[in-house]
Tab-separated table of N, CA and C in Angstrom:
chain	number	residue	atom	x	y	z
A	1	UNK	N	0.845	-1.172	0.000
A	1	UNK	CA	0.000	0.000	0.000
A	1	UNK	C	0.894	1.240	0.000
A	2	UNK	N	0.955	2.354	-0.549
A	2	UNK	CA	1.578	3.312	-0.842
A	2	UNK	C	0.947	4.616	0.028
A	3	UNK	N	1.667	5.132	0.671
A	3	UNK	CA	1.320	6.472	1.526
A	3	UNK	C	1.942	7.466	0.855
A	4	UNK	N	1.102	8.090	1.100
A	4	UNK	CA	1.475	9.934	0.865
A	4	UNK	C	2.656	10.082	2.171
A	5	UNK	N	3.970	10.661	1.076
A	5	UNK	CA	4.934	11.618	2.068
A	5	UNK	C	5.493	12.968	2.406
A	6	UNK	N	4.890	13.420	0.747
A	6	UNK	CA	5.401	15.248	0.901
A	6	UNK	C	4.853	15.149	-0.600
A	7	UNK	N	4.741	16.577	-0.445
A	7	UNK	CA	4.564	17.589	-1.759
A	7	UNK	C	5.545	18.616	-2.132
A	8	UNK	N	6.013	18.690	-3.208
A	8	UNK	CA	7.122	19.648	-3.445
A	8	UNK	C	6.738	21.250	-4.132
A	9	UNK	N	7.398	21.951	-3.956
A	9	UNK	CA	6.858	23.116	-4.803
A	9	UNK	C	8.431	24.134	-4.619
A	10	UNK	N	8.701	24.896	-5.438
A	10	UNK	CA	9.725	25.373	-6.239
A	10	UNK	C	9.499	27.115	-5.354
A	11	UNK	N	10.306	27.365	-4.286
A	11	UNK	CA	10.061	28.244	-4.450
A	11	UNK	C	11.358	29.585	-4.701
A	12	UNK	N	11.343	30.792	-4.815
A	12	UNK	CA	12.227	31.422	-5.202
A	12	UNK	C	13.389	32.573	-4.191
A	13	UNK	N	12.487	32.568	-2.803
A	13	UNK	CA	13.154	33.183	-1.895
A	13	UNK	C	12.814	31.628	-0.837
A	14	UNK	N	14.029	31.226	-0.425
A	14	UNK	CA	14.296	30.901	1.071
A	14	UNK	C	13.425	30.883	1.912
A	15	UNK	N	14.251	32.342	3.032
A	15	UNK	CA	13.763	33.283	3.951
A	15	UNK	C	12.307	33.209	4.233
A	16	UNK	N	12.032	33.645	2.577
A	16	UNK	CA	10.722	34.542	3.292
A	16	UNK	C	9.832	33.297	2.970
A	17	UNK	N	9.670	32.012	2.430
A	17	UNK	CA	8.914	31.053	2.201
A	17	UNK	C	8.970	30.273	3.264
A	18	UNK	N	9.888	30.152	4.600
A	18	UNK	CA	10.106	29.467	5.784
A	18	UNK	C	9.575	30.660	6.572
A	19	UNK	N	9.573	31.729	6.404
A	19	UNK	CA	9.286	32.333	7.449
A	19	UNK	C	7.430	32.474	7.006
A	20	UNK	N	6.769	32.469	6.365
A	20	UNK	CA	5.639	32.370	5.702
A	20	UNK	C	4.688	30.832	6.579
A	21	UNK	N	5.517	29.607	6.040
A	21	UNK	CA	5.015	28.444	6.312
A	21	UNK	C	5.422	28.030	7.681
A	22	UNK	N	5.926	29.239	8.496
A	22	UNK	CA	5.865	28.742	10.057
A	22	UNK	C	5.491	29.495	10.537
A	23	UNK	N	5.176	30.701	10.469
A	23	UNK	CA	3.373	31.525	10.842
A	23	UNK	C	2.616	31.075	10.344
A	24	UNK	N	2.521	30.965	9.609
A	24	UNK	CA	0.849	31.020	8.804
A	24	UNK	C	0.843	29.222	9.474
A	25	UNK	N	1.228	27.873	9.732
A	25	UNK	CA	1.192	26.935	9.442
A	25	UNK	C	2.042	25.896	10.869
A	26	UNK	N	2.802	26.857	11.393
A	26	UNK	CA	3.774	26.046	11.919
A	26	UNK	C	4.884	24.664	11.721
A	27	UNK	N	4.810	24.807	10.591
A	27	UNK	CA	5.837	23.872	9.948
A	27	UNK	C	6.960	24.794	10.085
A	28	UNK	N	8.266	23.530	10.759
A	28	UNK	CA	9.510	23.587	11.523
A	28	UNK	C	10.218	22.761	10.068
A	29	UNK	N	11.507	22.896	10.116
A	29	UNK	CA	12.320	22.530	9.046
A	29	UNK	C	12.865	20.914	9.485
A	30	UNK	N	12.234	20.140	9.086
A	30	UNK	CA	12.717	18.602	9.281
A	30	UNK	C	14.335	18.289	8.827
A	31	UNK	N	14.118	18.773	7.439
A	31	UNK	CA	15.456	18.128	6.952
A	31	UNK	C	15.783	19.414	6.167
A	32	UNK	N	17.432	19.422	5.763
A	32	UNK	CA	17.836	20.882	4.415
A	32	UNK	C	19.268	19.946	3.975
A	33	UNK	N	19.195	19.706	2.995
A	33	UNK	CA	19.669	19.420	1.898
A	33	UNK	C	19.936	20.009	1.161
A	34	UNK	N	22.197	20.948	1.020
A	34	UNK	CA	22.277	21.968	0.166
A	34	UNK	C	22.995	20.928	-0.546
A	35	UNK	N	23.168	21.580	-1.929
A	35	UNK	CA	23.697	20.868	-3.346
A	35	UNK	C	24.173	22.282	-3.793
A	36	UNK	N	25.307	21.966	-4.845
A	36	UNK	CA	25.869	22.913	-5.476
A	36	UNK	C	24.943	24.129	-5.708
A	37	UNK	N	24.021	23.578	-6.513
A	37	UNK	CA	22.707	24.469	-7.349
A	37	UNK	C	21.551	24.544	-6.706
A	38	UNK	N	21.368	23.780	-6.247
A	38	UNK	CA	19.953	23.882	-5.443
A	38	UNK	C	19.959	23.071	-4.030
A	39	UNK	N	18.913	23.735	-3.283
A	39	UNK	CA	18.584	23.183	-1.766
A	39	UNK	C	17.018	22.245	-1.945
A	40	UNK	N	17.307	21.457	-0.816
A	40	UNK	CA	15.884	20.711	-0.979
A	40	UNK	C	15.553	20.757	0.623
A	41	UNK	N	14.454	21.652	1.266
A	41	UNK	CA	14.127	21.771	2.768
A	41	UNK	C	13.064	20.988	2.748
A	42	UNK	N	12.868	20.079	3.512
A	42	UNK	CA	11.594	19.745	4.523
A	42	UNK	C	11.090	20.079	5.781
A	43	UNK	N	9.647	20.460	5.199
A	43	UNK	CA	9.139	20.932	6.364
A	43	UNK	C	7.849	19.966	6.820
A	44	UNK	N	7.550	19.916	7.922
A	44	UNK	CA	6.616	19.533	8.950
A	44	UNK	C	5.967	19.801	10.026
A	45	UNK	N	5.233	19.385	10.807
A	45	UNK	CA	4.380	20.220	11.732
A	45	UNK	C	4.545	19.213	12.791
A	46	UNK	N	4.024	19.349	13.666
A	46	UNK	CA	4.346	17.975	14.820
A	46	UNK	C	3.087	16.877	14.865
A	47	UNK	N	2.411	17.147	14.366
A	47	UNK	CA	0.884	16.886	14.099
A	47	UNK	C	1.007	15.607	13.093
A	48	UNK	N	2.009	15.730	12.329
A	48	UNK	CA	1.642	14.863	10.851
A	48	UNK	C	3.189	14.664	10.314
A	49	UNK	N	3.359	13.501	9.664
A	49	UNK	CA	4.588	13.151	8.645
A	49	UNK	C	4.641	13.603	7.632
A	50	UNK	N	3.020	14.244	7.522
A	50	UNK	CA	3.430	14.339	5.783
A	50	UNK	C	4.838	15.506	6.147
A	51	UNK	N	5.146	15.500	4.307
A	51	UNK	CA	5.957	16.870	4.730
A	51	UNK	C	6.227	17.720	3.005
A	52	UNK	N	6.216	19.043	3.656
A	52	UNK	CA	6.199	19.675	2.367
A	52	UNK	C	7.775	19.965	1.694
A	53	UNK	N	8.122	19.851	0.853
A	53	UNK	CA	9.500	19.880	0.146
A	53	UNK	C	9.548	21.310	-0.695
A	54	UNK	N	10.680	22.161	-0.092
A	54	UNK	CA	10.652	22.920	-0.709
A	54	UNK	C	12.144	23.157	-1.392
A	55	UNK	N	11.814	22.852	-3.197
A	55	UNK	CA	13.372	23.232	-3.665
A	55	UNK	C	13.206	24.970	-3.933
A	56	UNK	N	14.950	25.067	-3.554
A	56	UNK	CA	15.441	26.177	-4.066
A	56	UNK	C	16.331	26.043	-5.236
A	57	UNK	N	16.063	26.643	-6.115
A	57	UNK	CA	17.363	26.726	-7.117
A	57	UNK	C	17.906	27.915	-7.157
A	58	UNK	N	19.256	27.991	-6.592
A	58	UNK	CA	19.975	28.945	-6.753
A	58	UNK	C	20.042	30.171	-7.113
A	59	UNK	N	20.207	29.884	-8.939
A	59	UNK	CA	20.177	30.347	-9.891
A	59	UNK	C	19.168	31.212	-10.256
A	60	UNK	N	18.411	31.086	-9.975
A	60	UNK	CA	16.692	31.125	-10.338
A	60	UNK	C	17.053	32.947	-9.776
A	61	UNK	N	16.316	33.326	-10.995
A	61	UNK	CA	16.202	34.853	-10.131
A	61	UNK	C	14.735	35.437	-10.617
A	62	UNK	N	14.309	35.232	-11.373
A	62	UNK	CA	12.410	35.009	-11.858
A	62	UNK	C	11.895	34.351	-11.339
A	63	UNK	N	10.410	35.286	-10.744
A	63	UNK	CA	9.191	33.922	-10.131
A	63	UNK	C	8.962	33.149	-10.960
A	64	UNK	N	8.525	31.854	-10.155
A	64	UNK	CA	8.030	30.616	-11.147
A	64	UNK	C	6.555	31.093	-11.748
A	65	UNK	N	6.288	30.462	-12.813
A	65	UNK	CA	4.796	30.552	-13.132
A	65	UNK	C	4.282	29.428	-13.057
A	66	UNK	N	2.755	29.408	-12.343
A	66	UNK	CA	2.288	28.570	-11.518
A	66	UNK	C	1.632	27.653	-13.096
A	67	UNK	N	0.868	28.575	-13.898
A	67	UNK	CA	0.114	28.166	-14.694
A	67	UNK	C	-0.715	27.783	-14.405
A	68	UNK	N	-1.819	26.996	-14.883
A	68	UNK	CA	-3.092	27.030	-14.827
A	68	UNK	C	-3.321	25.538	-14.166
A	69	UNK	N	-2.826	24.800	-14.685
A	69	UNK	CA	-2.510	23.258	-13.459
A	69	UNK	C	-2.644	23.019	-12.134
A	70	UNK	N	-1.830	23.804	-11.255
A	70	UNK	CA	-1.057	24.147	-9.946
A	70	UNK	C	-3.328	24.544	-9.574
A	71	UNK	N	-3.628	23.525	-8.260
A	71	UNK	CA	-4.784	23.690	-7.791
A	71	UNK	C	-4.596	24.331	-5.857
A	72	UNK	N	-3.966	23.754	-5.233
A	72	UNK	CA	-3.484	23.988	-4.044
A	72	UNK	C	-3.140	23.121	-2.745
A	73	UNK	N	-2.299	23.310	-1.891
A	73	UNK	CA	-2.664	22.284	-1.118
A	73	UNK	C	-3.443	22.397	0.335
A	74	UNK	N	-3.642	21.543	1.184
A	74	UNK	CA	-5.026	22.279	2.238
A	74	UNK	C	-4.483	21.434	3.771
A	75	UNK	N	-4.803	22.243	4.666
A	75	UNK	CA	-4.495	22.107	6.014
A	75	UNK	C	-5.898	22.062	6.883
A	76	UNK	N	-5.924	21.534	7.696
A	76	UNK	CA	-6.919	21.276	8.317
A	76	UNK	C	-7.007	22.135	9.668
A	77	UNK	N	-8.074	22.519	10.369
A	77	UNK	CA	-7.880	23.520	11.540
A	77	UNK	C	-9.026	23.178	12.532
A	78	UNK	N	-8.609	23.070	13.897
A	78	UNK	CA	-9.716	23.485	14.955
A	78	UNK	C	-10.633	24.485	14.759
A	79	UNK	N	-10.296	25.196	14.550
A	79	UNK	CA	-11.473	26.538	14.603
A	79	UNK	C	-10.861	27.482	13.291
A	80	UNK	N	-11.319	27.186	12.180
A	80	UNK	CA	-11.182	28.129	10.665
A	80	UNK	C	-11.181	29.546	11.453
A	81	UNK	N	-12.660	30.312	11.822
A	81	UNK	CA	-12.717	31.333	11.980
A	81	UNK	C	-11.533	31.954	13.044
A	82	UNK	N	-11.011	31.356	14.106
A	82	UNK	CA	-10.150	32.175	15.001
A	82	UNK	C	-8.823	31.851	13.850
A	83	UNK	N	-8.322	30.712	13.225
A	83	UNK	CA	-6.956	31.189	11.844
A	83	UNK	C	-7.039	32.116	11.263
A	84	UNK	N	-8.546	32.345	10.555
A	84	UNK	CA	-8.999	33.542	9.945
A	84	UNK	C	-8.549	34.406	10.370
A	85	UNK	N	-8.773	34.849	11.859
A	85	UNK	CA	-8.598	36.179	12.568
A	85	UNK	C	-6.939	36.194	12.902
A	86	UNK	N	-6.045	35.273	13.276
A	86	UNK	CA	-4.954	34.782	13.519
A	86	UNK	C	-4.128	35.479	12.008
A	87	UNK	N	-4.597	35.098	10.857
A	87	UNK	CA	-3.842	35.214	9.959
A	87	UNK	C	-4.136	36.870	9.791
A	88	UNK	N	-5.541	37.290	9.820
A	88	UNK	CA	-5.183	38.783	9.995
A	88	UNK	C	-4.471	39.423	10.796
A	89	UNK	N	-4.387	39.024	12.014
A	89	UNK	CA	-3.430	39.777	13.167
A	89	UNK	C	-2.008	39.374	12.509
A	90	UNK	N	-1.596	38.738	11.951
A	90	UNK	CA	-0.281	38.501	10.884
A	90	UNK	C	-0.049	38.901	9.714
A	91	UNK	N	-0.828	39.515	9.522
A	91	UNK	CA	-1.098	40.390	7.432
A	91	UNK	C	-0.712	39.076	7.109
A	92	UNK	N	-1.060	38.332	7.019
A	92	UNK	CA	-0.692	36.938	6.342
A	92	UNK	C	-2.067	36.700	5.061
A	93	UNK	N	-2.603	37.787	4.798
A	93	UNK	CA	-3.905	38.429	3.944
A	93	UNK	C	-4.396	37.231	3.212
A	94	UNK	N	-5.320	36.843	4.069
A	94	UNK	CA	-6.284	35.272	4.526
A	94	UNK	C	-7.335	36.122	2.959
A	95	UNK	N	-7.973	34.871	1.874
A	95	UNK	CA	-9.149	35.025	1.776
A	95	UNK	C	-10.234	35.424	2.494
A	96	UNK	N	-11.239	35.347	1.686
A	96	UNK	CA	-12.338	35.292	2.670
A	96	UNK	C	-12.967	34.071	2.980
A	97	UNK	N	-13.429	33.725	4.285
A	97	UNK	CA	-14.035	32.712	5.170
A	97	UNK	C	-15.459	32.258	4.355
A	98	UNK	N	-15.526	31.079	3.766
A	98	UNK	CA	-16.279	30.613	3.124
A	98	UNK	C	-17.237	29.370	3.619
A	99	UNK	N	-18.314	29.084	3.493
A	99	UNK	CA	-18.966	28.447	3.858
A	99	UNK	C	-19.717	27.626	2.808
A	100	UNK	N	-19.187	26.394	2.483
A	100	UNK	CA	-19.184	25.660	1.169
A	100	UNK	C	-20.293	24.469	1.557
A	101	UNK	N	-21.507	24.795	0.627
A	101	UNK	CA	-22.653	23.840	0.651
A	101	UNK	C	-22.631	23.106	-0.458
A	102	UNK	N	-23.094	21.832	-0.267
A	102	UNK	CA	-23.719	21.218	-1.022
A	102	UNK	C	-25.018	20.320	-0.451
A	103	UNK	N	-26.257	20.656	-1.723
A	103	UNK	CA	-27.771	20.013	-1.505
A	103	UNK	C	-27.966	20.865	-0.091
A	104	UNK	N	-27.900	21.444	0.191
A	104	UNK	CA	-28.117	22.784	1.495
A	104	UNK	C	-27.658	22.434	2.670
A	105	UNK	N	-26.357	21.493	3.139
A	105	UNK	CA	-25.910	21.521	4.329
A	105	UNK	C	-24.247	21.739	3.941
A	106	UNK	N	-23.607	22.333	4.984
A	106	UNK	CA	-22.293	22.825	4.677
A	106	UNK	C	-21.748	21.487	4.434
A	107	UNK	N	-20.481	21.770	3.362
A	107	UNK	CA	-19.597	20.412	3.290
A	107	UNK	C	-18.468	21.020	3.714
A	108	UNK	N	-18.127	22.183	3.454
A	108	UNK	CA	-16.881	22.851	4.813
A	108	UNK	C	-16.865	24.266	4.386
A	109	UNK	N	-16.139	24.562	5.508
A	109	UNK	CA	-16.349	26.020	5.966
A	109	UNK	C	-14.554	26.266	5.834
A	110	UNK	N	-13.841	27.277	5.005
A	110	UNK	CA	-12.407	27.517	4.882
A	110	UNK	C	-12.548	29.130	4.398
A	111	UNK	N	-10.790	28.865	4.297
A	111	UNK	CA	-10.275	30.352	3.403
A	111	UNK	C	-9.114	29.696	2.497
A	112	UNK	N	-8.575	30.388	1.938
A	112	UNK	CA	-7.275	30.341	1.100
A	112	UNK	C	-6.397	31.733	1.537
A	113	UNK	N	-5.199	31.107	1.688
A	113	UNK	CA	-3.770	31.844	1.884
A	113	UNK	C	-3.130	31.971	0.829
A	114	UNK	N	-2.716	32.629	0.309
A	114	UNK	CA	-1.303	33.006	-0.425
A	114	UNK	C	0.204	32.945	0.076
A	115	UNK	N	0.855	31.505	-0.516
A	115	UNK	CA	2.155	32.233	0.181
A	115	UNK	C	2.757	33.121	-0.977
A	116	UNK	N	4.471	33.361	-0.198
A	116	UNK	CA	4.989	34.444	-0.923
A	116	UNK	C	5.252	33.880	-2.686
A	117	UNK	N	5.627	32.488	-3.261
A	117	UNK	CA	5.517	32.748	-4.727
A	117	UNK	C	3.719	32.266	-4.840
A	118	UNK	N	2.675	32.471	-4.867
A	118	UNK	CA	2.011	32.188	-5.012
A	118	UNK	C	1.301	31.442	-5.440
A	119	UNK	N	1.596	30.205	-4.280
A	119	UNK	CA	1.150	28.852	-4.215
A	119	UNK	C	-0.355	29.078	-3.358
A	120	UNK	N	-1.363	28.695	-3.126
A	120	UNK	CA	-2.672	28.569	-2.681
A	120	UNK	C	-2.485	27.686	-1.789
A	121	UNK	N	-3.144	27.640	-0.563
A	121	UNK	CA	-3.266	27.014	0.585
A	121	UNK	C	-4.520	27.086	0.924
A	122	UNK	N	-5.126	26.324	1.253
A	122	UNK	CA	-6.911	26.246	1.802
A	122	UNK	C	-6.618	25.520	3.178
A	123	UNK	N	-6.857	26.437	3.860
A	123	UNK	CA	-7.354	26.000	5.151
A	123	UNK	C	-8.733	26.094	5.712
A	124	UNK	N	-9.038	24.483	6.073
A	124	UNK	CA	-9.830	23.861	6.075
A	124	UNK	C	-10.572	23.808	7.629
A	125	UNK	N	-11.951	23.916	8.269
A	125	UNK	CA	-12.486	23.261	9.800
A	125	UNK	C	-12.617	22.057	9.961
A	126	UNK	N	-11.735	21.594	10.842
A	126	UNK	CA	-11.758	19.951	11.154
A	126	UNK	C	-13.277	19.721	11.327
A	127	UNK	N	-13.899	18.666	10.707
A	127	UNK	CA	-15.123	18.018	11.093
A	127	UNK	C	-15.384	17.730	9.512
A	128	UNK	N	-16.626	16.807	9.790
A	128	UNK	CA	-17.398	16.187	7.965
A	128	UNK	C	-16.169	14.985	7.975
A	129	UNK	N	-15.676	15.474	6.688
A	129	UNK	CA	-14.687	14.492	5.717
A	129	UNK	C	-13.501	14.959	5.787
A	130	UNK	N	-13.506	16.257	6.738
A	130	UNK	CA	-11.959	16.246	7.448
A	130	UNK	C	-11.834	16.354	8.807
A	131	UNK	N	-12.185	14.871	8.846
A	131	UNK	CA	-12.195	15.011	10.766
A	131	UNK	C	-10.206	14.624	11.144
């Protein structure tokens, strides 16, 4: 049987993409892996194995383009609305708090984050089908 272990995504500053995904998220740096040209960081939360992979390439001095593919990835939360408010007290400039029905009962209640290259994050209220 095959498990999920990380997701990778390309980003173009360091700094400010670790300092992003441990406010907004609390993911701590598991592993960093430098190479001539590029770095490969893992990050994680204490909560979960998964882990998110973030390469750096060096070189790279242009944002990536996400293109039209790239959908997002999603975190799960005790209480959406107090992150909501959490990520405002952080200019961490939260979507707006959504309340997602289907056939007229909520199927979840989130927002979406932006990090700094603009990857999408949906954070999600634990309960339903993300307990």
């Amino acid at each position: 049987m095959a498990k999920p272990v990380h997701s990778m995504i390309r980003v173009l500053d360091e700094v400010r993409a670790l300092d992003f995904y441990k406010r907004a998220f609390g993911l701590e740096i598991a592993e960093r892996f430098a190479f001539p040209d590029f770095a490969l960081i893992y990050l994680r939360h204490p909560s979960s194995p998964f882990e998110l992979e973030l390469t750096v390439n060096f070189d790279r001095t242009e944002p990536y383009v996400l293109g039209d593919g790239y959908g997002h990835l999603a975190v799960v939360v005790d209480d959406v609305a107090a992150e909501h408010a959490r990520f405002e007290r952080e200019h961490l400039a939260p979507g707006p708090l959504r309340d997602f029905k289907h056939e007229g009962r909520t199927l979840a209640q989130f927002f979406f984050a932006t990090d700094p290259d603009g990857y999408k994050i949906e954070v999600i209220q634990k309960g339903g089908r993300f307990a």
